[in-house]
PDB file of C-alpha atoms and ligand atoms in Angstrom:
ATOM      1  CA  MET A1372       2.218  24.052  55.456  1.00 80.00           C
ATOM      2  CA  GLU A1373       5.211  21.786  55.173  1.00 91.00           C
ATOM      3  CA  TYR A1374       8.287  23.965  55.148  1.00 96.00           C
ATOM      4  CA  ASN A1375       6.839  26.535  57.864  1.00 97.00           C
ATOM      5  CA  PHE A1376       9.095  25.891  60.252  1.00 98.00           C
ATOM      6  CA  LEU A1377      12.279  26.304  57.287  1.00 98.00           C
ATOM      7  CA  ILE A1378      10.869  29.595  56.307  1.00 98.00           C
ATOM      8  CA  GLU A1379      10.863  30.911  59.482  1.00 98.00           C
ATOM      9  CA  GLU A1380      14.406  29.949  60.492  1.00 98.00           C
ATOM     10  CA  ALA A1381      15.165  31.639  56.584  1.00 98.00           C
ATOM     11  CA  PHE A1382      13.691  35.062  58.925  1.00 98.00           C
ATOM     12  CA  LYS A1383      15.184  34.515  61.465  1.00 98.00           C
ATOM     13  CA  VAL A1384      19.109  34.846  60.007  1.00 98.00           C
ATOM     14  CA  LEU A1385      17.288  37.548  57.752  1.00 98.00           C
ATOM     15  CA  LYS A1386      17.674  40.336  60.148  1.00 98.00           C
ATOM     16  CA  ASN A1387      21.534  39.289  60.072  1.00 98.00           C
ATOM     17  CA  ALA A1388      22.163  40.412  56.657  1.00 98.00           C
ATOM     18  CA  TYR A1389      24.193  42.773  56.060  1.00 98.00           C
ATOM     19  CA  ALA A1390      22.643  45.257  53.147  1.00 98.00           C
ATOM     20  CA  PRO A1391      23.879  48.766  54.027  1.00 98.00           C
ATOM     21  CA  TYR A1392      23.662  49.502  49.971  1.00 98.00           C
ATOM     22  CA  SER A1393      20.462  47.805  49.130  1.00 97.00           C
ATOM     23  CA  ASN A1394      18.406  47.589  52.362  1.00 98.00           C
ATOM     24  CA  TYR A1395      17.329  44.375  50.911  1.00 98.00           C
ATOM     25  CA  HIS A1396      17.498  41.453  53.045  1.00 98.00           C
ATOM     26  CA  VAL A1397      17.897  38.152  52.465  1.00 98.00           C
ATOM     27  CA  GLY A1398      18.140  35.238  54.478  1.00 98.00           C
ATOM     28  CA  SER A1399      18.448  30.877  53.681  1.00 98.00           C
ATOM     29  CA  ALA A1400      17.820  28.211  55.730  1.00 98.00           C
ATOM     30  CA  ILE A1401      18.782  24.723  54.913  1.00 98.00           C
ATOM     31  CA  LEU A1402      17.156  21.229  55.800  1.00 98.00           C
ATOM     32  CA  CYS A1403      20.495  18.740  55.853  1.00 98.00           C
ATOM     33  CA  ASP A1404      19.193  15.181  56.374  1.00 98.00           C
ATOM     34  CA  ASP A1405      20.172  14.801  59.914  1.00 98.00           C
ATOM     35  CA  GLY A1406      17.468  17.240  61.143  1.00 98.00           C
ATOM     36  CA  ARG A1407      20.634  20.027  61.064  1.00 98.00           C
ATOM     37  CA  ILE A1408      19.541  23.348  59.597  1.00 98.00           C
ATOM     38  CA  VAL A1409      21.776  26.028  58.231  1.00 98.00           C
ATOM     39  CA  VAL A1410      21.448  29.557  57.738  1.00 98.00           C
ATOM     40  CA  GLY A1411      22.729  32.402  55.700  1.00 98.00           C
ATOM     41  CA  ALA A1412      22.094  35.856  54.665  1.00 98.00           C
ATOM     42  CA  ASN A1413      23.159  38.055  52.214  1.00 98.00           C
ATOM     43  CA  ILE A1414      26.454  39.904  52.970  1.00 98.00           C
ATOM     44  CA  GLU A1415      27.003  43.004  50.831  1.00 98.00           C
ATOM     45  CA  ASN A1416      30.109  45.268  49.920  1.00 98.00           C
ATOM     46  CA  ALA A1417      31.104  48.974  48.734  1.00 98.00           C
ATOM     47  CA  SER A1418      32.488  46.727  46.289  1.00 98.00           C
ATOM     48  CA  PHE A1419      29.516  45.299  44.703  1.00 96.00           C
ATOM     49  CA  GLY A1420      30.558  42.403  43.141  1.00 95.00           C
ATOM     50  CA  ALA A1421      32.081  41.295  46.277  1.00 97.00           C
ATOM     51  CA  THR A1422      28.506  40.349  47.517  1.00 98.00           C
ATOM     52  CA  ASN A1423      27.672  37.662  48.357  1.00 98.00           C
ATOM     53  CA  CYS A1424      23.698  36.392  48.251  1.00 98.00           C
ATOM     54  CA  GLY A1425      22.022  34.514  51.015  1.00 98.00           C
ATOM     55  CA  GLU A1426      21.297  31.572  49.335  1.00 98.00           C
ATOM     56  CA  ARG A1427      25.122  31.035  48.568  1.00 98.00           C
ATOM     57  CA  THR A1428      26.044  31.975  52.097  1.00 98.00           C
ATOM     58  CA  ALA A1429      23.860  29.258  53.191  1.00 98.00           C
ATOM     59  CA  ILE A1430      25.244  26.208  50.955  1.00 98.00           C
ATOM     60  CA  PHE A1431      28.431  26.882  51.333  1.00 98.00           C
ATOM     61  CA  GLN A1432      28.507  26.665  54.951  1.00 98.00           C
ATOM     62  CA  VAL A1433      26.549  23.524  54.642  1.00 98.00           C
ATOM     63  CA  TYR A1434      29.076  22.264  52.242  1.00 98.00           C
ATOM     64  CA  SER A1435      32.095  23.308  54.749  1.00 98.00           C
ATOM     65  CA  LEU A1436      30.326  21.123  57.278  1.00 98.00           C
ATOM     66  CA  GLY A1437      31.073  18.494  55.180  1.00 98.00           C
ATOM     67  CA  TYR A1438      27.482  17.621  53.788  1.00 98.00           C
ATOM     68  CA  ARG A1439      26.903  17.114  49.744  1.00 98.00           C
ATOM     69  CA  LYS A1440      23.986  17.599  47.683  1.00 98.00           C
ATOM     70  CA  ASP A1441      22.292  14.407  48.686  1.00 98.00           C
ATOM     71  CA  ASN A1442      22.144  15.303  52.301  1.00 98.00           C
ATOM     72  CA  ILE A1443      20.426  18.546  51.704  1.00 98.00           C
ATOM     73  CA  LYS A1444      16.615  17.912  52.021  1.00 98.00           C
ATOM     74  CA  ALA A1445      15.224  21.463  51.055  1.00 98.00           C
ATOM     75  CA  ILE A1446      16.377  25.078  50.964  1.00 98.00           C
ATOM     76  CA  ALA A1447      14.380  28.110  51.980  1.00 98.00           C
ATOM     77  CA  ILE A1448      15.172  31.729  50.702  1.00 98.00           C
ATOM     78  CA  VAL A1449      13.590  34.871  52.059  1.00 98.00           C
ATOM     79  CA  THR A1450      13.206  38.221  51.618  1.00 98.00           C
ATOM     80  CA  ASP A1451      11.957  40.864  52.550  1.00 97.00           C
ATOM     81  CA  GLY A1452      10.537  42.408  49.492  1.00 97.00           C
ATOM     82  CA  SER A1453       7.084  43.407  48.426  1.00 97.00           C
ATOM     83  CA  ILE A1454       7.197  40.994  45.636  1.00 97.00           C
ATOM     84  CA  LEU A1455       8.370  37.627  45.565  1.00 97.00           C
ATOM     85  CA  ALA A1456      11.658  36.967  44.558  1.00 97.00           C
ATOM     86  CA  GLY A1457      13.726  34.073  42.927  1.00 97.00           C
ATOM     87  CA  PRO A1458      17.297  33.800  43.303  1.00 98.00           C
ATOM     88  CA  CYS A1459      19.367  35.745  40.865  1.00 98.00           C
ATOM     89  CA  GLY A1460      21.427  34.407  38.063  1.00 97.00           C
ATOM     90  CA  ILE A1461      24.360  33.378  39.922  1.00 97.00           C
ATOM     91  CA  CYS A1462      22.841  31.696  42.653  1.00 98.00           C
ATOM     92  CA  ARG A1463      20.404  29.456  40.199  1.00 98.00           C
ATOM     93  CA  GLN A1464      24.079  28.460  38.715  1.00 98.00           C
ATOM     94  CA  VAL A1465      25.318  27.725  41.904  1.00 98.00           C
ATOM     95  CA  LEU A1466      22.403  25.887  43.582  1.00 98.00           C
ATOM     96  CA  SER A1467      22.482  24.036  40.144  1.00 98.00           C
ATOM     97  CA  GLU A1468      25.878  22.461  40.883  1.00 98.00           C
ATOM     98  CA  LEU A1469      25.247  21.808  44.673  1.00 98.00           C
ATOM     99  CA  LEU A1470      21.293  20.792  44.710  1.00 98.00           C
ATOM    100  CA  ASN A1471      19.710  17.614  43.206  1.00 98.00           C
ATOM    101  CA  ASP A1472      17.206  18.438  40.428  1.00 97.00           C
ATOM    102  CA  ASP A1473      14.306  18.286  42.582  1.00 97.00           C
ATOM    103  CA  THR A1474      15.474  19.373  45.613  1.00 98.00           C
ATOM    104  CA  PRO A1475      12.487  21.504  46.770  1.00 98.00           C
ATOM    105  CA  ILE A1476      13.679  25.343  47.018  1.00 98.00           C
ATOM    106  CA  ILE A1477      10.658  27.681  48.941  1.00 98.00           C
ATOM    107  CA  LEU A1478      10.667  30.903  48.246  1.00 98.00           C
ATOM    108  CA  SER A1479       8.980  33.432  50.374  1.00 98.00           C
ATOM    109  CA  ASN A1480       8.503  37.000  51.098  1.00 98.00           C
ATOM    110  CA  GLY A1481       6.426  36.891  54.294  1.00 97.00           C
ATOM    111  CA  LYS A1482       3.361  36.920  52.674  1.00 97.00           C
ATOM    112  CA  GLU A1483       3.375  34.815  49.199  1.00 97.00           C
ATOM    113  CA  VAL A1484       4.988  31.121  49.068  1.00 98.00           C
ATOM    114  CA  GLN A1485       6.315  29.543  46.299  1.00 98.00           C
ATOM    115  CA  ILE A1486       7.673  25.728  45.810  1.00 98.00           C
ATOM    116  CA  THR A1487      10.054  24.902  42.932  1.00 98.00           C
ATOM    117  CA  ASN A1488      13.487  23.405  42.463  1.00 98.00           C
ATOM    118  CA  ILE A1489      16.624  23.962  39.990  1.00 98.00           C
ATOM    119  CA  ASP A1490      14.970  22.384  37.237  1.00 97.00           C
ATOM    120  CA  ASN A1491      11.950  24.447  37.000  1.00 98.00           C
ATOM    121  CA  LEU A1492      14.364  27.893  37.611  1.00 98.00           C
ATOM    122  CA  LEU A1493      17.369  27.464  35.140  1.00 98.00           C
ATOM    123  CA  PRO A1494      16.565  24.864  32.301  1.00 97.00           C
ATOM    124  CA  LEU A1495      19.000  24.207  30.400  1.00 96.00           C
ATOM    125  CA  ARG A1496      21.526  24.643  32.417  1.00 96.00           C
ATOM    126  CA  PHE A1497      25.356  24.523  32.048  1.00 96.00           C
ATOM    127  CA  THR A1498      26.611  21.462  33.635  1.00 95.00           C
ATOM    128  CA  ASP A1499      29.429  19.280  34.101  1.00 94.00           C
ATOM    129  CA  LYS A1500      27.967  16.871  31.325  1.00 94.00           C
ATOM    130  CA  ASP A1501      28.859  19.898  29.130  1.00 96.00           C
ATOM    131  CA  LEU A1502      32.431  19.522  30.303  1.00 97.00           C
ATOM    132  CA  VAL A1503      32.673  16.503  27.964  1.00 95.00           C
ATOM    133  CA  LYS A1504      34.211  16.357  24.815  1.00 93.00           C
TER     134      LYS A1504
HETATM  135 ZN1   ZN B2469      21.845  35.818  44.181  1.00 97.67          ZN
END
């Protein structure tokens, strides 16, 4: 599969997740247009609201490095859960701002793989266009 290498990178960083409360580990790997792969893992907090999901860790890092949505070729998000999981609602909103609508989002739990995009994951999403009065 075209994105197997990206899934593998996401699984490598999943091992670095800090998830002492949920024991649910997430890794994410983003492929940039210059070939760079930027990764992130979920980082939990005793104050649960301060927890950061793996895909948000990765995409914030991508933006911090100076990349923007047009530089992002694909994002892989992987978990060690028994069922295939999609991004949480907060992450869908963040990804809708920071990814192009058709950027491939590759989900995997090591057993199943699904390729989608934010257009499928968050229809009728709130965007900057909605701020127009
Ligand atoms: Zn999330």
